[in-house]
Coordinates of C-alpha atoms in Angstrom, one line a residue:
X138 CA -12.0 57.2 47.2
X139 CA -10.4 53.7 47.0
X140 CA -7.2 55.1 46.5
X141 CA -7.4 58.2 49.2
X142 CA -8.4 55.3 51.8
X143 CA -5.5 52.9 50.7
X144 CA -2.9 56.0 51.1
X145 CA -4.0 56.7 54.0
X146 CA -4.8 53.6 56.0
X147 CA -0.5 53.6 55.1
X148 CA 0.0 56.6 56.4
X149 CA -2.2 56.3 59.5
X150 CA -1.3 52.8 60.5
X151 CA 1.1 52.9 63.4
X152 CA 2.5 48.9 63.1
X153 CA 3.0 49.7 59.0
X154 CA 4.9 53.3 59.8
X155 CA 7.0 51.8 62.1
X156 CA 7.3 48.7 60.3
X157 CA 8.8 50.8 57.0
X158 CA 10.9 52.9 59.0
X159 CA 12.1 50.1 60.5
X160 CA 12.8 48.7 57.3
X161 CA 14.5 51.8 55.4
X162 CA 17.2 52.5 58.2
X163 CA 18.0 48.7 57.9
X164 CA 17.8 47.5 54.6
X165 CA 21.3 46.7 53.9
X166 CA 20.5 46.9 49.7
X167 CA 19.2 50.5 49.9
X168 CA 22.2 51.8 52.5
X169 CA 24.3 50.0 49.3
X170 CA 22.8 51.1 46.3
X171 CA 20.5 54.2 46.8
X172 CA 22.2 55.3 49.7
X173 CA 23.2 56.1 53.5
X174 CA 21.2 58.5 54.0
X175 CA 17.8 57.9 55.9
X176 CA 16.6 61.6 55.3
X177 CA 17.6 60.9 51.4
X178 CA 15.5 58.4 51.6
X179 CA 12.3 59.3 54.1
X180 CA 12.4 62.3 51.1
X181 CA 11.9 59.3 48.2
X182 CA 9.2 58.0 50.1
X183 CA 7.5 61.3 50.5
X184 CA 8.5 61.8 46.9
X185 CA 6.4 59.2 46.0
X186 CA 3.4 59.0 47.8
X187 CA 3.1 62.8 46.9
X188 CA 3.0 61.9 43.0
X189 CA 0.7 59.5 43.8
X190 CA -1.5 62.1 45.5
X191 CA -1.2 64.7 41.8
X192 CA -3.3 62.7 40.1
X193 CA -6.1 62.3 42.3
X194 CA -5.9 66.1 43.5
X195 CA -6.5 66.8 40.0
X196 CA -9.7 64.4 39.6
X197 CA -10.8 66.3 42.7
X198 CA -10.4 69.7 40.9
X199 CA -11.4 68.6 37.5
X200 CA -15.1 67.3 39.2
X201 CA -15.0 70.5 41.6
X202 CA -14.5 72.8 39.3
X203 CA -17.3 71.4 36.6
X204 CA -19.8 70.1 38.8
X205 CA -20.0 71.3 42.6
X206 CA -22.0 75.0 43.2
X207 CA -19.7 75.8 46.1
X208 CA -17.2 78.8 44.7
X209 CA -14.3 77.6 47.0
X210 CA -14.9 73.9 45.9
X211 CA -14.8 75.4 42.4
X212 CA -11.5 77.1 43.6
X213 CA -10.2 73.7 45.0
X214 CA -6.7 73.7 42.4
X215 CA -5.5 77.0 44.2
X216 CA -6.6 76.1 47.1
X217 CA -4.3 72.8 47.3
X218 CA -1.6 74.3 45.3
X219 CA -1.2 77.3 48.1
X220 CA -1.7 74.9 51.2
X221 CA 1.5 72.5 49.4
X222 CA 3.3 75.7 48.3
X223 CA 3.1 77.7 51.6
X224 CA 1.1 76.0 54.1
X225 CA -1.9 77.8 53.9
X226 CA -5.3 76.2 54.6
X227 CA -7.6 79.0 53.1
X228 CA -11.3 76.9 54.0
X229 CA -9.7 74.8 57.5
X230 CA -10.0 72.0 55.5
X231 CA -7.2 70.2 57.0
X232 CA -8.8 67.5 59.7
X233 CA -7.9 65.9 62.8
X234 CA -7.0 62.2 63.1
X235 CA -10.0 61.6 64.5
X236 CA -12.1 63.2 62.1
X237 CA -10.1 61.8 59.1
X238 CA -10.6 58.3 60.2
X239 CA -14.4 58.5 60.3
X240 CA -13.9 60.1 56.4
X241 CA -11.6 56.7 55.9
X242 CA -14.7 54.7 56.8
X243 CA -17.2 57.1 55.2
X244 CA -15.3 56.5 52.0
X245 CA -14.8 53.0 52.3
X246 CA -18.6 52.3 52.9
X247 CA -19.5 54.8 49.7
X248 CA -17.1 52.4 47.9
X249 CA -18.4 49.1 48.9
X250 CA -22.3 49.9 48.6
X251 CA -20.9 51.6 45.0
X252 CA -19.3 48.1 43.8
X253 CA -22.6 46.1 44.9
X254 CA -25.0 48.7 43.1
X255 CA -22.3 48.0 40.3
X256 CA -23.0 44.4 40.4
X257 CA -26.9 44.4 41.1
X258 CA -27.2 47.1 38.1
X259 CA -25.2 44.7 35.8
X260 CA -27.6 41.4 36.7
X261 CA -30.8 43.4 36.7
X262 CA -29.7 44.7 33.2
X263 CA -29.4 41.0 31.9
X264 CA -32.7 39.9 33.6
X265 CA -34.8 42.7 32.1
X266 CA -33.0 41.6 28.9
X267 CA -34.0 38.0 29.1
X268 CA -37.6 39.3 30.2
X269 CA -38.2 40.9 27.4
X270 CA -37.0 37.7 25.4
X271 CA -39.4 35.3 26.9
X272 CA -42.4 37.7 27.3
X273 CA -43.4 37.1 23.7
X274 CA -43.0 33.1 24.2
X275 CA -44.1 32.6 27.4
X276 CA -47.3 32.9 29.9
X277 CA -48.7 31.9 33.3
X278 CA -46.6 31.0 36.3
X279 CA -43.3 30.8 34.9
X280 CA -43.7 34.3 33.3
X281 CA -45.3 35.4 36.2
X282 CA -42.6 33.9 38.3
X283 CA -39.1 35.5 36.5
X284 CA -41.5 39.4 36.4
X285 CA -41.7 39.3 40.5
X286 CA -37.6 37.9 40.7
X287 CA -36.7 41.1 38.1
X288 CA -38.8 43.4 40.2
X289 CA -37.0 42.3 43.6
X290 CA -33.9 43.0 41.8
X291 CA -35.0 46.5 41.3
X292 CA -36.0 46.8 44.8
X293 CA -32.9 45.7 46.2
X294 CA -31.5 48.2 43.3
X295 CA -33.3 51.0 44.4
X296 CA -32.3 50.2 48.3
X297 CA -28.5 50.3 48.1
X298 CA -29.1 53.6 45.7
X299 CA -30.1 55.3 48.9
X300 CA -26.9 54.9 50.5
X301 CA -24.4 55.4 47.5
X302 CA -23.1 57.9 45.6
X303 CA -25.9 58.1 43.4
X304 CA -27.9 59.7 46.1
X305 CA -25.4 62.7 47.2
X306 CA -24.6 66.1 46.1
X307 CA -21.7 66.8 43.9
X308 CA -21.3 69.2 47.3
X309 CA -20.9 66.8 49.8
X310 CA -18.9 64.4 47.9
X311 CA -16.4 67.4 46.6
X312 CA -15.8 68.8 50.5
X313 CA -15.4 64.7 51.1
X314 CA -13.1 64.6 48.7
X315 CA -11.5 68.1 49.2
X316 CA -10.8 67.4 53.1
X317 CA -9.2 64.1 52.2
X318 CA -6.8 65.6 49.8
X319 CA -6.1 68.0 52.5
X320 CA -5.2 66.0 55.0
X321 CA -3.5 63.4 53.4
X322 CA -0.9 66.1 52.1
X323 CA -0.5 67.1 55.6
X324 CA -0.4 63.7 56.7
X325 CA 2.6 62.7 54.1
X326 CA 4.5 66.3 55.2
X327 CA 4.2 65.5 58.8
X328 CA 5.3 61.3 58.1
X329 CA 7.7 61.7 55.7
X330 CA 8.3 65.5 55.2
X331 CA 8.3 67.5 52.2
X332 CA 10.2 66.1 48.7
X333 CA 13.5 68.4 48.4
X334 CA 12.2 70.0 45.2
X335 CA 9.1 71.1 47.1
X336 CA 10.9 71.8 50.4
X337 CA 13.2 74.4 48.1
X338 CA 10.2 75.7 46.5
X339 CA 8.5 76.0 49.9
X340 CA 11.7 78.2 51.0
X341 CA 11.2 80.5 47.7
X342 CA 8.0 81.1 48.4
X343 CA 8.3 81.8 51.9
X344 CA 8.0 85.5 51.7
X345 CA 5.2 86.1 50.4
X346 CA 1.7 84.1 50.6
X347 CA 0.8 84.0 46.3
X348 CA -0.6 80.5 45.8
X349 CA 2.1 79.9 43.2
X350 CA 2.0 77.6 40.6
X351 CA 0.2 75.0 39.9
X352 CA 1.4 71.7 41.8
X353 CA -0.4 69.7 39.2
X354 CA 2.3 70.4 36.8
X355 CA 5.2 71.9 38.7
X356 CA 6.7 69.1 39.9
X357 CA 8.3 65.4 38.6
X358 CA 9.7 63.9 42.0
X359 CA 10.3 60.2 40.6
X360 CA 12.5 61.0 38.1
X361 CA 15.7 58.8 38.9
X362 CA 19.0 60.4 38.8
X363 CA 21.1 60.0 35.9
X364 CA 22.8 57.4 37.4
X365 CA 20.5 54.8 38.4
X366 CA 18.5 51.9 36.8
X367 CA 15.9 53.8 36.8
X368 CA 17.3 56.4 34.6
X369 CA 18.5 53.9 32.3
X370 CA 15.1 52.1 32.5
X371 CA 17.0 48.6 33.3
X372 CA 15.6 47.9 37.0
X373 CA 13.2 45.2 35.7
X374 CA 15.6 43.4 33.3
X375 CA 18.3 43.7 36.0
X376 CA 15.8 42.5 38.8
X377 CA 15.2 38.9 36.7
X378 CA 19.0 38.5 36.2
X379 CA 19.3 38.6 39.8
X380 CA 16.1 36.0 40.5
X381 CA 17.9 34.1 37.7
X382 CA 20.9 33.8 39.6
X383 CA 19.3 33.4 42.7
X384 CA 17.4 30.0 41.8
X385 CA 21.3 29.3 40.2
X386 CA 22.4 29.4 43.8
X387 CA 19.5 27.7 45.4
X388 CA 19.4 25.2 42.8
X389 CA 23.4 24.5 41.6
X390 CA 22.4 21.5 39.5
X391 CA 20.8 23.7 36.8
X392 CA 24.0 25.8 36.9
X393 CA 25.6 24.2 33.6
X394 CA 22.6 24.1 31.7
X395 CA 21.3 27.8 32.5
X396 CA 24.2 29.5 32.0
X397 CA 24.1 30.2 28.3
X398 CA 20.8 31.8 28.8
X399 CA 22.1 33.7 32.1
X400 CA 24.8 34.8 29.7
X401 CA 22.2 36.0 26.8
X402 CA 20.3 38.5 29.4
X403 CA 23.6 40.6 30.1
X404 CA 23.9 44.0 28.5
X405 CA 26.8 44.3 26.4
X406 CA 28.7 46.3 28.8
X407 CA 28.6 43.3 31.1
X408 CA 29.3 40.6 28.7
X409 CA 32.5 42.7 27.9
X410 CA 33.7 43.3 31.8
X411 CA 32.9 39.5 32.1
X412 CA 35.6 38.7 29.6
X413 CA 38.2 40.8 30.8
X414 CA 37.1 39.1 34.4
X415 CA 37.1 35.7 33.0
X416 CA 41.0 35.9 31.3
X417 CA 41.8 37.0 34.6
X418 CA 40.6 34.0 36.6
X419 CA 42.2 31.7 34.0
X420 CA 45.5 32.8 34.9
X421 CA 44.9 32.4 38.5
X422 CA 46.5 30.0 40.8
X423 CA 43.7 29.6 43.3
X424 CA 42.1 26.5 44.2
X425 CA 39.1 26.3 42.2
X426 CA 36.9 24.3 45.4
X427 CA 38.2 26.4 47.5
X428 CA 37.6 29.5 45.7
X429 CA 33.7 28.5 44.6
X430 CA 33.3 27.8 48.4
X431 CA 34.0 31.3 49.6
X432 CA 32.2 32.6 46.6
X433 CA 29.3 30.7 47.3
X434 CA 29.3 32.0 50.9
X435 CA 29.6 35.4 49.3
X436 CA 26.6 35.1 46.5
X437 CA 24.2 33.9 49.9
X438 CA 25.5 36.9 51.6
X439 CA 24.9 39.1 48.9
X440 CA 21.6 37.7 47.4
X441 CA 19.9 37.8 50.7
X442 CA 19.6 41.9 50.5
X443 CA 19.5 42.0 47.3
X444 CA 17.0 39.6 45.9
X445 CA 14.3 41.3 47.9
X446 CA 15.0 44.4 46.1
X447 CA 14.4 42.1 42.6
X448 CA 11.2 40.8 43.5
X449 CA 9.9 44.2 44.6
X450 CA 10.9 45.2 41.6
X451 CA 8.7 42.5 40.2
X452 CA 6.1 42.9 42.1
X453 CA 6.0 46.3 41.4
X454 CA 5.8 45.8 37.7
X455 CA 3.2 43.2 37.7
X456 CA 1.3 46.1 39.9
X457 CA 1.5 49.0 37.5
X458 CA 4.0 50.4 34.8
X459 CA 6.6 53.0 35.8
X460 CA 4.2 55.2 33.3
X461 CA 1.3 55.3 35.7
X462 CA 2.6 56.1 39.4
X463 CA -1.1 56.9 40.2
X464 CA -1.6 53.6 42.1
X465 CA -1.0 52.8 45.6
X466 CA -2.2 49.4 47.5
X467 CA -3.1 48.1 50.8
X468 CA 0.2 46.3 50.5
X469 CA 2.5 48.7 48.8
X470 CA 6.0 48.3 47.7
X471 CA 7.7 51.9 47.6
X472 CA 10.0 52.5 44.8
X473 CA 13.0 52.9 47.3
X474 CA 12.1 49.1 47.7
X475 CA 13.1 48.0 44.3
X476 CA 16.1 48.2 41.9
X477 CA 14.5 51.9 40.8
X478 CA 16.7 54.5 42.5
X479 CA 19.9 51.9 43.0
X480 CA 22.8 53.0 41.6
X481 CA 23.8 51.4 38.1
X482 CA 27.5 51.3 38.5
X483 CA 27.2 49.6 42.0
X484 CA 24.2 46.9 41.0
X485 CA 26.7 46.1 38.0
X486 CA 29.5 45.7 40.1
X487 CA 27.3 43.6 42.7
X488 CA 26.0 41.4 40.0
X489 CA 29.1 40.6 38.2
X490 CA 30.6 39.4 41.5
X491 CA 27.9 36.9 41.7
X492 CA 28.5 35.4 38.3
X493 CA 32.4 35.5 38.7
X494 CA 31.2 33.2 41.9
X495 CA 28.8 31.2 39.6
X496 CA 31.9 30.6 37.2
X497 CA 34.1 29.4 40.1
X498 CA 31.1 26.8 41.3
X499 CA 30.8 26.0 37.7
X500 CA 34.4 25.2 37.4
X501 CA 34.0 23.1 40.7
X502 CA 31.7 21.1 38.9
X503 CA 33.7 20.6 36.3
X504 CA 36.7 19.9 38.0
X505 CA 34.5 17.2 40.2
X506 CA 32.9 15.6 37.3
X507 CA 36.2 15.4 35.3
X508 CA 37.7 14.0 39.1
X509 CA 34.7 11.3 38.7
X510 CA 35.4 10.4 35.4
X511 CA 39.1 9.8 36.3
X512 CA 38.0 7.4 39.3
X513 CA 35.4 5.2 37.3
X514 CA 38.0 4.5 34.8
X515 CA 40.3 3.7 36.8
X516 CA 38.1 1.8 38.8
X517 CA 37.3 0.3 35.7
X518 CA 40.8 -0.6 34.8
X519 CA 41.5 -2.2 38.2
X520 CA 38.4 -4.1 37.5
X521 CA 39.6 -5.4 34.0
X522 CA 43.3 -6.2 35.3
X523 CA 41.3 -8.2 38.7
X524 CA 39.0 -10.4 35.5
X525 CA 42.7 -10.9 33.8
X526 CA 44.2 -12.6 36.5
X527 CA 41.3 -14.8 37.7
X528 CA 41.2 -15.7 34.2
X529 CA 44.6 -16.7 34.1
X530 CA 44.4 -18.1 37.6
X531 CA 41.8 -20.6 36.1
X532 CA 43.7 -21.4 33.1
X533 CA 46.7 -22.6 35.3

């Protein structure tokens, strides 16, 4: 219920829809490395929030099917699977905005009440536990005292029973659950429209009205491309090398003493392009300040679309593992938001010109530290020859 509430409070929220959409046709790092196309992209999205729909539709079946009396609840898998495949609503269990927002709250009051019964069930279990621990030690008032507190814990128990779960059908709560599903679906479709793999099934199927298969194991919609980091399962490790270079740029003073490690978290492709890069600049007969000031202005450019990419793609890790994509938030980062569907060969490219830039500042430093060095002595020299001649001036 948590989750059916959370998907759809982002579905049905006007300021977070347009807000996203907002987002996607602007976001300079997707239109660089996932891609131009905002229809592409609206189809990730729906991609997404579809798969994280499976796994609940199937809890929905799962308890229909072995607990609920009502045959078309019992039927709910075939149900759902013909209203996704062809857009057929065999029970009108599709609702109206309306009536889906009082569900929402339905839901979310069944879920709260549920969490405090959770809670007073837990403390009453250790306070009949500690009853029967003092009942054979002590007597009188204070006995007397800690049996009325356990039995107003029961009460209060009992009381928020009434309202919960623990009080309904398996009836009501599967055509709850059933109508939600239901609506949500349509709700994503009418949003986001329908994932391209379903949309092509949808076309397949639309000469006839079979239920088809199953969707609970037809389709896998966030399966990268072969080309992405996603496919090569390097979106995370990618995503710190970029926050690594981003505190680099924020923070050059740590510059020379990070960059060994920087170095270290490179894949071996990288490390070898690097080289090639690096032999390159050596033999180049730019200014180095000059050079490290452009490419400075050029890693700010850069790193301000795409280290919000590598903090999604954080964030989304710390969240949940790519392994379990049945989990969506109040305040959810969509896989189009991270370093997931981005192209590899584009990300590499865009990384590598920020560490060609670090290299330049580094050399900048180096160059201005050496250029220090230089001045001191001298300074010191001068200093030495002025001693000399006062020396000798006294002398005389």
């Amino acid at each position: 219920m948590s989750k059916l509430v959370n998907i759809w409070r982002l579905l049905s929220d006007e300021k977070v829809d347009h807000k996203l959409r907002k987002y996607f046709s602007r976001s300079v790092g997707i239109k660089k490395l996932v891609s131009h196309d905002d229809d592409f992209i609206r189809g990730l999205v729906s991609g997404e929030l579809f798969e994280n729909m499976i796994p609940i539709a199937k809890f929905v079946a799962r308890l229909e099917k072995n607990h609920c009396s009502n045959p078309r609840l019992k039927d709910f898998e075939h149900a759902v699977s013909n209203w996704i495949n062809n857009g057929i609503d065999p029970f009108a269990w599709e609702l109206s905005w309306e009536e889906m927002e009082k569900e929402a709250k339905k839901m979310e009051r069944f879920v709260k009440i549920n969490a405090a019964l959770y809670d007073r069930m837990k403390h009453l279990s250790e306070l009949e536990r500690t009853l029967k621990d003092i009942t054979a030690t002590l007597d009188g008032p204070i006995l007397l005292d800690f049996q009325n507190k356990v039995e107003l814990k029961r009460l209060e128990m009992e009381n928020l029973k009434e309202g919960s779960l623990w009080n309904m059908t398996f009836d009501y709560i599967g055509i709850l659950l059933a109508r939600s599903v239901f609506t949500i679906f349509s709700c994503i479709k009418s949003v986001y429209g329908v994932p391209q793999m379903m949309a092509d099934a949808e076309t397949k199927n639309s000469d006839h009205t079979s239920p088809g298969p199953s969707i609970f194991n037809q389709y896998k919609l966030l399966d990268a491309s072969p080309d992405t980091l996603g496919a090569a399962a390097l979106e995370l490790h990618y995503a710190k090398i970029v926050i690594e270079i981003e505190n680099i740029v924020r923070n050059p003073c740590f510059l020379y003493g990070t960059r060994h490690s920087l170095y270290s978290m490179l894949p071996a492709n990288m490390r070898a392009y690097l080289s090639e890069k690096l032999l390159s600049i050596q033999s180049s007969t730019s200014s180095v300040p000059d050079t490290a000031a452009e490419g400075k202005a050029t890693s700010t450019e850069i790193l301000e679309w795409l280290a919000p990419l590598a903090h999604n793609t954080k964030k989304w890790h710390s969240k949940r593992n790519f392994e379990q994509k049945a989990y969506v938030s109040s305040s959810h980062v969509f896989l189009v938001q991270t370093l997931y569907f981005a192209n590899q060969r584009k990300t590499e490219a865009t990384i590598m010109e920020l560490i060609v830039a670090l290299h330049y500042s580094l050399q900048a430093q180096v160059e201005s530290i050496e250029e220090a060095e230089r001045l001191m002595r001298a300074i010191k020299a001068a200093s030495l020859e002025d001693q000399d001649k006062y020396k000798s001036s006294i002398v005389l």
